[in-house]
mmCIF file of C-alpha atoms in Angstrom:
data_model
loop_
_atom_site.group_PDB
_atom_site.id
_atom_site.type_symbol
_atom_site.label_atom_id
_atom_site.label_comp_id
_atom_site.label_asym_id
_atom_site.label_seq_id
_atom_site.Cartn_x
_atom_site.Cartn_y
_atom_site.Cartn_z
ATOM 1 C CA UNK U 1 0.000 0.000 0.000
ATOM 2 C CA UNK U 2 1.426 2.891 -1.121
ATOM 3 C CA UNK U 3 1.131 6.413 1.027
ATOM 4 C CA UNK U 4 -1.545 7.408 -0.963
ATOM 5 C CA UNK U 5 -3.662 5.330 0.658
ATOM 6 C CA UNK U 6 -2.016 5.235 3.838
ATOM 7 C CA UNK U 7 -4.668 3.667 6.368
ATOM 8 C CA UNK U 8 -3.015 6.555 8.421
ATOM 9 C CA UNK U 9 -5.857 8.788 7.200
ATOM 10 C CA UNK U 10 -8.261 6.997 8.838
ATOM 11 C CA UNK U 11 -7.193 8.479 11.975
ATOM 12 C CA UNK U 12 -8.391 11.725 11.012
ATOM 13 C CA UNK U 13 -11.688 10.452 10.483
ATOM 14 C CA UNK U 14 -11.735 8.210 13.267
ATOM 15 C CA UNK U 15 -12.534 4.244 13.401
ATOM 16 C CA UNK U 16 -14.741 2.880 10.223
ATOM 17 C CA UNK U 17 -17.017 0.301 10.305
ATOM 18 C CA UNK U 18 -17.107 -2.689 7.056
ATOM 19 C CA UNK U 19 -19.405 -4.791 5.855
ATOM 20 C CA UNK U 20 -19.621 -7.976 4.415
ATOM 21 C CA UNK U 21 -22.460 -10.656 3.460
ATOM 22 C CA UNK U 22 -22.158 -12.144 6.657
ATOM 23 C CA UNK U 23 -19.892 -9.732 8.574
ATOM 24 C CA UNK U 24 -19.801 -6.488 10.770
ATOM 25 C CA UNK U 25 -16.699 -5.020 11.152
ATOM 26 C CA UNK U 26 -17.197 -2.203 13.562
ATOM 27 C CA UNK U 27 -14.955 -0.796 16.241
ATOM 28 C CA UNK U 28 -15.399 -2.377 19.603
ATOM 29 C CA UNK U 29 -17.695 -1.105 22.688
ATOM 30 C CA UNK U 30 -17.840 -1.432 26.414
ATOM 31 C CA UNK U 31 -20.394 -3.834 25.521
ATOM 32 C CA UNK U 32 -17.850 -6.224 23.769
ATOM 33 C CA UNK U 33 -16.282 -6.822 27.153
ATOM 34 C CA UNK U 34 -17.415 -9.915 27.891
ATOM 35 C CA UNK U 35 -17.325 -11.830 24.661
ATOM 36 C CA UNK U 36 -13.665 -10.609 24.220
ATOM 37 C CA UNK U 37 -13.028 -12.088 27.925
ATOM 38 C CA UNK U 38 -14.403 -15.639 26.591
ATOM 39 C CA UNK U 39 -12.686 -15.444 23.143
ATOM 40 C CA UNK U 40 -9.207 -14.949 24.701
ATOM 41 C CA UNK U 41 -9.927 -17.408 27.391
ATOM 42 C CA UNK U 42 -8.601 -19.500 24.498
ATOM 43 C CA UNK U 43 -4.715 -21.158 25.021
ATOM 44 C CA UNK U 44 -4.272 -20.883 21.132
ATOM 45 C CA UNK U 45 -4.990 -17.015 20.989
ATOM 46 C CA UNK U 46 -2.732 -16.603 24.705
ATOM 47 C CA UNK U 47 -0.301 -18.089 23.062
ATOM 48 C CA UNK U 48 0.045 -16.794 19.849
ATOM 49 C CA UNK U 49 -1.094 -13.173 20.209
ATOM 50 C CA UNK U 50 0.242 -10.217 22.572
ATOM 51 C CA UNK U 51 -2.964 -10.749 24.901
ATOM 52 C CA UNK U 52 -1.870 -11.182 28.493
ATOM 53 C CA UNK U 53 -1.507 -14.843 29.783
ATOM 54 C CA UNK U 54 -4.034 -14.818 31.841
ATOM 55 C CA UNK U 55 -6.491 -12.573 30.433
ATOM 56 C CA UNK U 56 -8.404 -11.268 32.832
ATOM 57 C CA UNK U 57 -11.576 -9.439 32.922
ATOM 58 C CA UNK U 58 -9.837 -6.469 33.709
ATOM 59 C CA UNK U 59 -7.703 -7.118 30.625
ATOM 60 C CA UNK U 60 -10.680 -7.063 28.233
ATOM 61 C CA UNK U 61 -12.255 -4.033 29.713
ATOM 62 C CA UNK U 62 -8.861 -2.507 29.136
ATOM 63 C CA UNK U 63 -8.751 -3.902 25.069
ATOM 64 C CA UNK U 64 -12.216 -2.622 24.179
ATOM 65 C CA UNK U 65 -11.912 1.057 25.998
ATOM 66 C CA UNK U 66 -8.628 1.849 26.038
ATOM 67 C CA UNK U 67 -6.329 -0.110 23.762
ATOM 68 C CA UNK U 68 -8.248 -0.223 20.688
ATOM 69 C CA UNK U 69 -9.792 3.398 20.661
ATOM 70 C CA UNK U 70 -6.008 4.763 21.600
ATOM 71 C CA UNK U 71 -4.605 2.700 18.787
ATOM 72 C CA UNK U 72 -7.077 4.635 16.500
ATOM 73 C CA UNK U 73 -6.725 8.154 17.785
ATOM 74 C CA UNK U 74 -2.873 7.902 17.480
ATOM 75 C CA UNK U 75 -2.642 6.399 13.926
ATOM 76 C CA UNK U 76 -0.967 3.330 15.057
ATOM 77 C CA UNK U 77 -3.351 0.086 15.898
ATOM 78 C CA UNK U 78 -6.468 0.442 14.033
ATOM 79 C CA UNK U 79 -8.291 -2.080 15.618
ATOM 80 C CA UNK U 80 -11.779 -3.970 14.447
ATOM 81 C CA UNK U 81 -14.137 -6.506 16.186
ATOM 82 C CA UNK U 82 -15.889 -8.755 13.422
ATOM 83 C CA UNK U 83 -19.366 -10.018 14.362
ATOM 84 C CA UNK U 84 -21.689 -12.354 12.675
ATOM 85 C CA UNK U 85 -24.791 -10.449 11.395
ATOM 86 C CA UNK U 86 -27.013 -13.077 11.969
ATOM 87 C CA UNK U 87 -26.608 -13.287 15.535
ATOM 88 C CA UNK U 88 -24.127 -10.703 16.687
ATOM 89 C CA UNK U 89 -21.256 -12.636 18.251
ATOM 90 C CA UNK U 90 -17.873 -12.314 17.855
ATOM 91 C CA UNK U 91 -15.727 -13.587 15.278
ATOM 92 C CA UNK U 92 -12.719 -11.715 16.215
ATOM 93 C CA UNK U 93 -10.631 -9.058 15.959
ATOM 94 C CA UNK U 94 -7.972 -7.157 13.594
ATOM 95 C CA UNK U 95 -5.672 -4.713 13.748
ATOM 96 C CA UNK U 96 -3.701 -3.129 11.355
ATOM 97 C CA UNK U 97 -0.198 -1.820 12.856
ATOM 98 C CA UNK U 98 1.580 0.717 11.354
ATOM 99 C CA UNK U 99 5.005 -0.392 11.191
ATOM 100 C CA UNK U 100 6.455 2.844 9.392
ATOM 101 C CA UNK U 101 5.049 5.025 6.841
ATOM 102 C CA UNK U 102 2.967 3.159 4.312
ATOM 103 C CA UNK U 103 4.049 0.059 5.655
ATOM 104 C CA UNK U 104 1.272 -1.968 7.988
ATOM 105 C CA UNK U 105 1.339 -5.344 9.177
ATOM 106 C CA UNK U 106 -2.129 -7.317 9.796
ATOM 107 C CA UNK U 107 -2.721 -9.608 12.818
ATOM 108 C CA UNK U 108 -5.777 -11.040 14.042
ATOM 109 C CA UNK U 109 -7.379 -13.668 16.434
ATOM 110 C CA UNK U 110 -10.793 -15.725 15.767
ATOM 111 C CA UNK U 111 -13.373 -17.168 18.911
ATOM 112 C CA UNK U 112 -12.825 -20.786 18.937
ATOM 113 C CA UNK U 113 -16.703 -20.988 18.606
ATOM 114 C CA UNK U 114 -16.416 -19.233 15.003
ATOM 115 C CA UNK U 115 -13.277 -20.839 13.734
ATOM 116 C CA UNK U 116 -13.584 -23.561 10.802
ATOM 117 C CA UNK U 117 -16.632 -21.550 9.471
ATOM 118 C CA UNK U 118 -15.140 -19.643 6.940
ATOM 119 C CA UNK U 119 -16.293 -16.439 8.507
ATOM 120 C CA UNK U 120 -12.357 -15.278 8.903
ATOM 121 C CA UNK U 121 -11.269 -15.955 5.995
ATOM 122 C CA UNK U 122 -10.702 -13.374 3.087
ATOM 123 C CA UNK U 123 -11.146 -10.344 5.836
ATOM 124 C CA UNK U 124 -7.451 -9.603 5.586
ATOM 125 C CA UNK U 125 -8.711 -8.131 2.176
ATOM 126 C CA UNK U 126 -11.719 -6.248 3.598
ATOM 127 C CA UNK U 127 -10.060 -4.604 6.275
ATOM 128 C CA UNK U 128 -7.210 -3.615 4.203
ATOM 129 C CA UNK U 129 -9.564 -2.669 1.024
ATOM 130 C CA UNK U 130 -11.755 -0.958 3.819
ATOM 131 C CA UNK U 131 -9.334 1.630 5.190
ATOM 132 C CA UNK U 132 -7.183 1.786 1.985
ATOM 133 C CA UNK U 133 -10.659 3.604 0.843
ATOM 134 C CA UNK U 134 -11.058 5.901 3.282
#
């Protein structure tokens, strides 16, 4: 991605929301709290994300109302929660890091309960086509 359509922007604007047939991308809420706290409950995501080992409530309060909207307001960590449409629960997250200008690097965790569905997959390209637009 060239500077042009630096995600960086984004900032500016603050977080964006995508869509997809089955998807909501959206930033995450107070609300997400809990579902966050059971998704990284997981030994898979402990071990091979940067979530704390244990992850305690405290810790997912911290992700949805500090981390993530900080990440967005500094340009650095834009950060995404994807939910099913069909029933609102938590797929995941992304973030996009900024690693230097123009230069990002995409990580992201699924809920055990929504892995093997195919509801991940391909969002790499949606959150990247998704902020490269705005």
């Amino acid at each position: 991605m060239n500077d042009q359509g630096d995600p960086g922007r984004a900032s500016a604007l603050g977080p964006v929301t995508l869509e997809t047939d089955r998807l909501h991308l959206r930033p995450f809420a107070a609300t997400d709290a809990d579902a966050v706290h059971a998704a990284c409950q997981d030994a898979d995501i402990q071990y091979y994300t940067p979530v704390a080992s244990p992850f305690r409530y405290e810790d997912a309060e911290k992700y949805v109302g500090e981390t993530a909207p900080q990440g967005w307001a500094t340009g650095r960590d834009f950060i995404l929660g994807a939910f099913r449409k069909d029933k609102d629960a938590l797929v995941g997250s992304f973030c996009l890091t900024k690693i230097s200008q123009g230069v990002y690097e995409l990580g992201y965790w699924a809920s055990p309960e929504e892995r093997g569905q195919g509801l991940d997959r391909g969002r790499a390209g949606d959150v990247r086509m998704g902020l490269h637009r705005t």
